[in-house]
Short mmCIF file of C-alpha atoms and ligand atoms in Angstrom, two decimals:
data_model
loop_
_atom_site.label_atom_id
_atom_site.label_comp_id
_atom_site.label_asym_id
_atom_site.label_seq_id
_atom_site.Cartn_x
_atom_site.Cartn_y
_atom_site.Cartn_z
CA MET V 1 180.64 -23.39 -25.60
CA PRO V 2 177.27 -22.25 -24.26
CA VAL V 3 175.48 -24.72 -22.05
CA ARG V 4 172.19 -25.88 -23.52
CA ILE V 5 169.34 -25.88 -21.05
CA LEU V 6 166.00 -27.45 -21.88
CA GLU V 7 163.25 -24.86 -22.16
CA SER V 8 161.05 -26.52 -19.55
CA THR V 9 163.95 -26.74 -17.12
CA SER V 10 164.91 -23.07 -17.39
CA LYS V 11 161.33 -21.90 -16.83
CA ARG V 12 161.08 -23.68 -13.51
CA ALA V 13 162.94 -22.99 -10.30
CA TYR V 14 163.00 -23.64 -6.59
CA VAL V 15 163.01 -20.26 -4.88
CA HIS V 16 164.00 -19.48 -1.29
CA LEU V 17 164.17 -16.33 0.83
CA LEU V 18 167.16 -15.22 2.89
CA THR V 19 166.85 -12.09 5.03
CA ASP V 20 169.63 -12.66 7.55
CA GLY V 21 173.07 -14.30 7.65
CA LYS V 22 171.91 -16.31 10.67
CA TYR V 23 170.11 -18.57 8.22
CA LEU V 24 173.12 -19.09 5.92
CA PRO V 25 174.01 -22.57 7.27
CA GLY V 26 170.40 -23.55 6.59
CA VAL V 27 170.37 -22.42 2.98
CA LEU V 28 173.73 -24.03 2.17
CA VAL V 29 172.79 -27.39 3.68
CA MET V 30 169.44 -27.19 1.90
CA HIS V 31 171.27 -26.50 -1.38
CA LYS V 32 173.63 -29.40 -0.77
CA SER V 33 170.70 -31.76 -0.27
CA HIS V 34 169.13 -30.30 -3.45
CA LEU V 35 172.27 -31.32 -5.38
CA ASP V 36 172.58 -34.68 -3.60
CA THR V 37 169.01 -35.59 -4.58
CA LYS V 38 169.85 -34.70 -8.19
CA SER V 39 167.28 -32.03 -8.86
CA ARG V 40 167.06 -30.90 -12.50
CA TYR V 41 165.93 -27.38 -11.60
CA SER V 42 167.66 -24.19 -10.48
CA PHE V 43 168.13 -23.23 -6.86
CA VAL V 44 167.39 -19.54 -6.44
CA VAL V 45 167.71 -17.37 -3.33
CA MET V 46 165.90 -14.03 -3.00
CA LEU V 47 167.98 -11.64 -0.87
CA THR V 48 166.61 -8.64 1.01
CA PRO V 49 168.73 -5.44 1.09
CA GLY V 50 170.30 -5.85 4.53
CA VAL V 51 172.09 -9.13 3.82
CA ASP V 52 175.87 -8.90 4.19
CA GLN V 53 178.17 -9.08 1.17
CA SER V 54 180.05 -12.05 2.70
CA VAL V 55 176.78 -14.00 2.78
CA ARG V 56 176.06 -13.21 -0.86
CA ALA V 57 179.58 -14.27 -1.83
CA ALA V 58 179.21 -17.59 0.02
CA LEU V 59 175.98 -18.32 -1.88
CA GLN V 60 177.49 -17.44 -5.24
CA SER V 61 180.58 -19.56 -4.55
CA ARG V 62 178.24 -22.56 -4.51
CA GLY V 63 176.60 -21.66 -7.82
CA ILE V 64 173.38 -20.44 -6.22
CA ILE V 65 171.38 -17.91 -8.27
CA VAL V 66 170.79 -14.74 -6.26
CA LYS V 67 167.86 -12.35 -6.90
CA ASP V 68 167.76 -9.03 -5.08
CA ILE V 69 164.34 -8.06 -3.82
CA GLU V 70 162.87 -5.29 -1.70
CA TYR V 71 161.33 -5.87 1.71
CA LEU V 72 157.60 -6.36 1.85
CA ARG V 73 155.72 -5.39 4.98
CA PRO V 74 152.18 -4.34 5.84
CA PRO V 75 151.71 -0.83 7.27
CA ALA V 76 153.07 -0.90 10.85
CA SER V 77 149.69 0.08 12.29
CA LYS V 78 148.06 -2.97 10.70
CA HIS V 79 150.15 -5.82 12.02
CA GLN V 80 152.11 -6.58 15.15
CA LEU V 81 153.63 -9.94 15.93
CA ASN V 82 153.60 -11.09 19.51
CA ASP V 83 156.98 -11.57 21.18
CA TYR V 84 156.95 -15.36 20.62
CA ASP V 85 156.72 -14.98 16.86
CA LYS V 86 159.20 -12.22 16.00
CA ARG V 87 161.00 -14.75 13.80
CA PHE V 88 158.26 -14.18 11.24
CA SER V 89 158.81 -10.41 10.94
CA GLU V 90 160.48 -10.50 7.50
CA THR V 91 158.74 -13.53 6.02
CA TRP V 92 156.22 -11.34 4.18
CA ALA V 93 159.00 -10.82 1.62
CA LYS V 94 158.50 -14.44 0.51
CA LEU V 95 155.47 -13.15 -1.37
CA ARG V 96 157.83 -11.28 -3.74
CA VAL V 97 158.20 -14.67 -5.43
CA PHE V 98 155.08 -13.89 -7.46
CA GLU V 99 157.10 -11.11 -9.17
CA LEU V 100 159.66 -13.56 -10.62
CA VAL V 101 157.89 -13.77 -13.98
CA GLU V 102 161.05 -14.99 -15.69
CA TYR V 103 159.85 -18.37 -14.41
CA GLU V 104 156.65 -20.08 -15.45
CA ARG V 105 156.43 -22.29 -12.40
CA VAL V 106 158.11 -21.94 -9.05
CA ILE V 107 158.29 -24.03 -5.93
CA LEU V 108 158.82 -21.66 -3.02
CA ARG V 109 160.58 -23.42 -0.16
CA ASP V 110 161.78 -22.52 3.31
CA ILE V 111 165.46 -22.94 4.13
CA ASP V 112 164.92 -24.77 7.41
CA MET V 113 164.43 -27.91 5.36
CA LEU V 114 166.46 -30.93 4.25
CA LEU V 115 165.76 -32.87 1.05
CA LEU V 116 165.86 -36.62 1.60
CA LYS V 117 164.55 -37.58 -1.85
CA ASN V 118 164.12 -35.88 -5.20
CA MET V 119 160.85 -33.94 -5.39
CA ASP V 120 161.01 -32.64 -8.99
CA ASP V 121 157.83 -34.58 -9.86
CA LEU V 122 155.90 -31.86 -8.06
CA PHE V 123 156.61 -29.47 -10.95
CA ASP V 124 154.48 -31.68 -13.20
CA LEU V 125 151.40 -31.52 -10.99
CA SER V 126 148.46 -30.20 -12.93
CA ILE V 127 146.80 -27.25 -11.19
CA PRO V 128 144.81 -24.29 -12.59
CA HIS V 129 146.96 -21.26 -13.37
CA ASP V 130 145.39 -19.08 -10.68
CA HIS V 131 145.74 -21.76 -7.98
CA ILE V 132 148.62 -22.73 -5.73
CA ALA V 133 149.49 -26.09 -4.15
CA ALA V 134 150.80 -26.55 -0.61
CA THR V 135 150.52 -28.92 2.32
CA HIS V 136 148.10 -28.36 5.14
CA ALA V 137 149.19 -26.77 8.39
CA CYS V 138 149.17 -29.35 11.21
CA SER V 139 146.75 -27.89 13.74
CA CYS V 140 147.38 -30.36 16.59
CA ASN V 141 149.37 -27.78 18.61
CA LEU V 142 151.67 -30.57 19.78
CA MET V 143 153.78 -28.16 21.82
CA LYS V 144 150.67 -26.79 23.57
CA PHE V 145 151.52 -23.18 22.84
CA ARG V 146 149.05 -21.12 24.80
CA HIS V 147 149.01 -18.32 22.23
CA TYR V 148 147.83 -20.65 19.40
CA PRO V 149 144.18 -20.53 18.27
CA SER V 150 141.78 -22.52 20.47
CA ASP V 151 140.50 -24.66 17.57
CA TRP V 152 144.04 -26.02 17.01
CA VAL V 153 143.32 -29.46 18.50
CA PRO V 154 143.92 -32.93 16.98
CA ALA V 155 140.21 -33.45 16.19
CA ASN V 156 140.31 -30.48 13.79
CA CYS V 157 143.68 -31.30 12.21
CA PRO V 158 143.49 -32.21 8.49
CA TYR V 159 146.13 -34.94 8.99
CA THR V 160 144.07 -36.80 11.60
CA PRO V 161 141.74 -38.60 9.12
CA LEU V 162 144.62 -39.93 6.97
CA THR V 163 146.00 -43.48 6.94
CA TRP V 164 149.17 -45.08 5.59
CA PRO V 165 149.94 -45.77 2.74
CA SER V 166 147.20 -43.76 1.00
CA CYS V 167 148.63 -40.61 2.67
CA LEU V 168 151.60 -40.89 0.30
CA ASP V 169 149.63 -39.71 -2.70
CA ARG V 170 146.69 -37.84 -1.26
CA ALA V 171 145.72 -35.23 1.28
CA THR V 172 142.45 -34.41 3.02
CA ALA V 173 140.22 -32.66 0.50
CA VAL V 174 139.17 -29.11 1.30
CA THR V 175 135.53 -28.29 0.69
CA LYS V 176 133.43 -25.25 1.50
CA ASN V 177 132.08 -27.15 4.53
CA SER V 178 135.47 -28.20 5.92
CA PRO V 179 136.40 -27.07 9.46
CA ARG V 180 138.36 -23.80 9.56
CA CYS V 181 141.67 -25.62 10.21
CA HIS V 182 141.36 -27.60 6.98
CA HIS V 183 141.60 -24.32 5.07
CA LEU V 184 145.01 -23.51 6.59
CA LEU V 185 148.19 -24.24 4.68
CA ASN V 186 151.82 -24.29 5.72
CA GLY V 187 153.88 -21.68 3.87
CA GLY V 188 157.08 -23.79 3.93
CA LEU V 189 156.47 -25.16 0.45
CA VAL V 190 154.23 -23.61 -2.20
CA LEU V 191 153.89 -24.48 -5.88
CA LEU V 192 152.82 -21.36 -7.79
CA HIS V 193 152.79 -19.50 -11.10
CA PRO V 194 154.49 -16.09 -10.91
CA SER V 195 152.31 -13.32 -12.32
CA LEU V 196 152.50 -9.55 -11.91
CA GLU V 197 148.73 -9.39 -11.71
CA MET V 198 148.70 -11.91 -8.84
CA ALA V 199 151.63 -10.11 -7.16
CA ARG V 200 149.60 -6.87 -7.24
CA HIS V 201 146.51 -8.64 -5.93
CA ILE V 202 148.46 -10.12 -3.00
CA GLN V 203 150.18 -6.83 -2.18
CA ASN V 204 146.85 -5.05 -2.30
CA ALA V 205 145.49 -7.54 0.24
CA LEU V 206 148.59 -6.95 2.37
CA TYR V 207 148.06 -3.20 2.43
CA THR V 208 144.28 -3.08 2.71
CA SER V 209 142.75 -6.29 4.12
CA PRO V 210 141.23 -5.87 7.57
CA GLN V 211 142.16 -9.53 8.24
CA ILE V 212 145.88 -8.72 8.36
CA ARG V 213 145.94 -7.75 12.01
CA LYS V 214 144.65 -11.21 13.00
CA TYR V 215 147.42 -13.18 11.27
CA ARG V 216 149.76 -15.20 13.47
CA PHE V 217 151.78 -16.74 10.64
CA PRO V 218 152.17 -13.78 8.28
CA ASP V 219 152.75 -14.97 4.73
CA GLN V 220 151.00 -18.31 5.09
CA ASP V 221 147.81 -16.86 6.60
CA LEU V 222 147.67 -14.31 3.80
CA LEU V 223 148.11 -17.03 1.16
CA ALA V 224 145.38 -19.12 2.81
CA ASP V 225 143.03 -16.13 2.58
CA VAL V 226 143.92 -14.98 -0.94
CA PHE V 227 143.76 -18.55 -2.27
CA LYS V 228 140.79 -19.71 -0.21
CA ASN V 229 139.13 -22.55 -2.16
CA LYS V 230 141.86 -22.07 -4.79
CA TRP V 231 144.66 -24.19 -3.37
CA VAL V 232 145.41 -27.86 -3.88
CA PRO V 233 146.50 -29.79 -0.77
CA LEU V 234 149.62 -31.91 -1.28
CA PRO V 235 150.70 -35.16 0.41
CA TYR V 236 152.66 -34.47 3.61
CA VAL V 237 155.90 -36.02 2.28
CA TYR V 238 156.64 -32.82 0.29
CA ASN V 239 156.73 -30.76 3.46
CA ALA V 240 157.04 -33.13 6.42
CA MET V 241 157.01 -30.88 9.47
CA LYS V 242 159.14 -32.47 12.16
CA HIS V 243 156.55 -32.40 14.94
CA MET V 244 154.21 -34.55 12.81
CA ARG V 245 156.54 -37.47 13.51
CA ILE V 246 155.01 -37.45 16.98
CA ALA V 247 151.59 -35.89 16.32
CA HIS V 248 150.85 -38.22 13.38
CA LYS V 249 152.74 -41.42 14.11
CA ASP V 250 150.12 -43.43 12.19
CA ILE V 251 151.10 -41.96 8.86
CA TRP V 252 154.74 -40.85 9.35
CA ARG V 253 157.52 -43.10 8.04
CA ASP V 254 161.03 -41.63 7.88
CA ALA V 255 161.71 -43.58 4.68
CA ASP V 256 158.79 -41.94 2.86
CA ILE V 257 159.86 -38.33 3.41
CA LYS V 258 161.02 -36.24 0.47
CA CYS V 259 161.44 -32.91 2.24
CA LEU V 260 161.87 -32.64 6.00
CA HIS V 261 160.88 -29.30 7.50
CA TYR V 262 162.50 -28.20 10.75
CA VAL V 263 159.73 -25.93 12.00
CA MET V 264 160.38 -23.94 15.19
CA ASP V 265 163.93 -24.16 16.57
CA LYS V 266 166.51 -24.52 13.82
CA PRO V 267 168.94 -27.45 13.55
CA TRP V 268 172.01 -25.20 13.28
CA GLN V 269 171.19 -23.65 16.65
CA TYR V 270 172.28 -26.72 18.60
CA ARG V 271 174.00 -30.01 17.92
CA PRO V 272 172.25 -32.85 19.77
CA LEU V 273 174.40 -35.23 21.75
CA PRO V 274 175.00 -38.61 20.15
CA PRO V 275 172.52 -41.31 21.23
CA SER V 276 175.25 -42.90 23.41
CA ALA V 277 174.94 -39.93 25.75
CA THR V 278 171.27 -40.63 26.43
CA SER V 279 171.61 -41.30 30.12
CA GLY V 280 174.39 -38.84 30.81
CA VAL V 281 174.37 -35.69 32.88
CA GLN V 282 174.98 -33.75 29.67
CA ARG V 283 171.69 -34.90 28.20
CA GLU V 284 169.82 -33.87 31.33
CA THR V 285 171.36 -30.42 31.02
CA GLN V 286 170.34 -30.21 27.37
CA LEU V 287 166.78 -31.29 28.07
CA SER V 288 166.25 -28.98 31.00
CA THR V 289 167.52 -26.05 28.93
CA THR V 290 165.21 -26.95 26.06
CA LEU V 291 162.29 -27.27 28.43
CA ALA V 292 163.03 -23.84 29.89
CA SER V 293 163.21 -22.25 26.43
CA CYS V 294 159.91 -23.90 25.40
CA LYS V 295 158.21 -22.56 28.50
CA ALA V 296 159.63 -19.13 27.76
CA GLY V 297 158.20 -19.58 24.24
CA GLY V 298 154.70 -20.01 25.64
CA SER V 299 154.46 -23.83 25.81
CA LEU V 300 152.37 -25.50 28.51
CA LEU V 301 154.01 -28.93 28.00
CA GLU V 302 155.19 -30.82 31.08
CA GLY V 303 158.75 -32.12 31.50
CA ALA V 304 158.16 -35.82 30.70
CA ALA V 305 156.26 -35.06 27.48
CA MET V 306 158.89 -32.53 26.43
CA ARG V 307 161.67 -35.08 26.97
CA ARG V 308 160.00 -37.64 24.69
CA ILE V 309 159.40 -35.02 22.03
CA GLN V 310 162.94 -33.65 22.24
CA GLN V 311 164.46 -37.10 21.73
CA GLU V 312 162.45 -37.58 18.55
CA PHE V 313 163.40 -34.12 17.29
CA ASP V 314 167.06 -34.82 18.00
CA GLU V 315 166.94 -37.93 15.79
CA LEU V 316 165.79 -35.74 12.91
CA VAL V 317 168.30 -32.99 13.69
CA HIS V 318 171.13 -35.57 13.43
CA HIS V 319 170.29 -35.90 9.71
CA TRP V 320 170.87 -32.18 9.25
CA TRP V 321 174.27 -32.33 11.00
CA ALA V 322 175.35 -35.28 8.89
CA ALA V 323 174.74 -33.14 5.79
CA PHE V 324 176.49 -30.18 7.45
CA ASP V 325 179.57 -32.32 8.18
CA GLU V 326 179.78 -33.17 4.47
CA LEU V 327 179.40 -29.51 3.55
CA GLU V 328 182.26 -28.71 5.92
CA LEU V 329 184.48 -31.23 4.14
CA GLU V 330 183.73 -29.47 0.85
CA MET V 331 184.05 -25.89 2.09
CA SER V 332 186.19 -25.61 5.22
CA GLY V 333 189.34 -24.57 3.33
CA SER V 334 187.55 -21.77 1.50
CA GLU V 335 187.41 -18.07 2.35
CA HIS V 336 183.65 -18.41 2.82
CA TRP V 337 183.76 -20.83 5.71
CA ASP V 338 184.10 -18.22 8.47
CA VAL V 339 180.71 -16.65 7.89
CA ILE V 340 179.12 -20.09 7.98
CA GLU V 341 180.94 -21.12 11.15
CA GLU V 342 179.90 -17.85 12.79
CA ASN V 343 176.27 -18.82 12.44
CA VAL V 344 176.24 -22.40 13.75
CA ASN V 345 176.20 -23.54 17.34
CA ARG V 346 177.92 -26.90 17.84
CA HIS V 347 176.99 -27.02 21.50
CA PRO V 348 174.18 -29.36 22.61
CA VAL V 349 172.35 -26.60 24.43
CA SER V 350 170.11 -24.73 22.06
CA VAL V 351 170.51 -21.02 21.52
CA PHE V 352 166.84 -21.09 20.55
CA ASN V 353 165.10 -18.29 22.36
CA ALA V 354 161.62 -18.89 20.99
CA ASN V 355 162.06 -16.27 18.31
MN1 MN H 1 160.11 -23.08 8.16
#
C-alpha cells in the first residue's frame, strides 16, 4: 500500500551537502539526532561526483534521500583560500540547494551539527519569498585567529547586545546603518525557497562578482552579499555555534539549544577523555596537542585561555560521542560499518590540522 504523505510535508526538506567520506560519521550522527528529535520532514543529502559508492550505500541503508549534484566553483583565478581555510574549498556546492525546486521550502544545514530538540517550527516562519533566514555569524574571534578581519571584535558582534531569555525568540535586527559585522550570517543553517531564477542569480554572482576574491567563508559570504538587507536573522538556538558557549555566556544555556553546531575542528576527529581524567597526564598531552594545532591554524591564544576553552568544547563534544555510541549499537553488525569506522578517530588527540 502506498504511504500517504501530507502535501506540506513532502514539499519541505532538510538538505545537507556531503563532498567527502571523511564527513560520513557527521552526517549519520546528524541524521540519527534528526530521527531522535522526531522531525516530520525529509533528510536529504546532496552528493558531489567524487563521493565513494560505499558512502552512498551507507547513507541509503539509513533511509537518507540522496541527490546527485555537480560541483560549483568560481573561476580559479577569482578565488583562492588561504592554507588555514582549505576545508571550505568545496562548500560552494551548498548553493546548488537553490536548484532543488521539487521542494517549496528547504532548510539547508551543515553536517557538523547535532540536534538536541526538534526544530521543525522553523519551517513555518513567515519570510518573503525572495528572502532567506539564517543566524548571524559570531564576530568575536574567540580563538584570536590572526587571519580574521580586524573588525571581528566583541564590540561589533551582533550577539553582544542580547540578553536571556529574550534571545530565545529574537535576534539583533539588521538595518542599513548596522555595523558591517551585523550583516554577516553563518552558512550552517539557512531557510530558503528553491528557485531556478535565484539559482541563476547566485551562480552569476559567483562567476562575475568582483567581491568573490575577498571572501574568507565562501558560500556564506556570497549569501550575505546576494541577500544583503534581504535576510531575516534567527535566534541563536537554531544554529548554536559551540564557541558561543564561551564568547556569549550571558545568553547561552545548554538546555535551550535546538541545534548545536561544531564549527572548526570536528567531533569525530578526536574523542575527549572522560571528565575523570581531568588532572591526568593524558589530558595534558591532549591539551598541548590541541594548543599546537590551534597555533598552526593561525591562533594567537595563550595556553591558559586555550585550556579553558578546550574543556568547554570537550563537554559539548561528549554529546556527539554519546549519539555516535548509539549509532554504533544500531549499525556495527552491518556491512556499512567499516566505512564509518575508517573515518572516526577514537583517540583523545585530535587529528585536526586546521583544515
Ligand atoms: Mn559547519
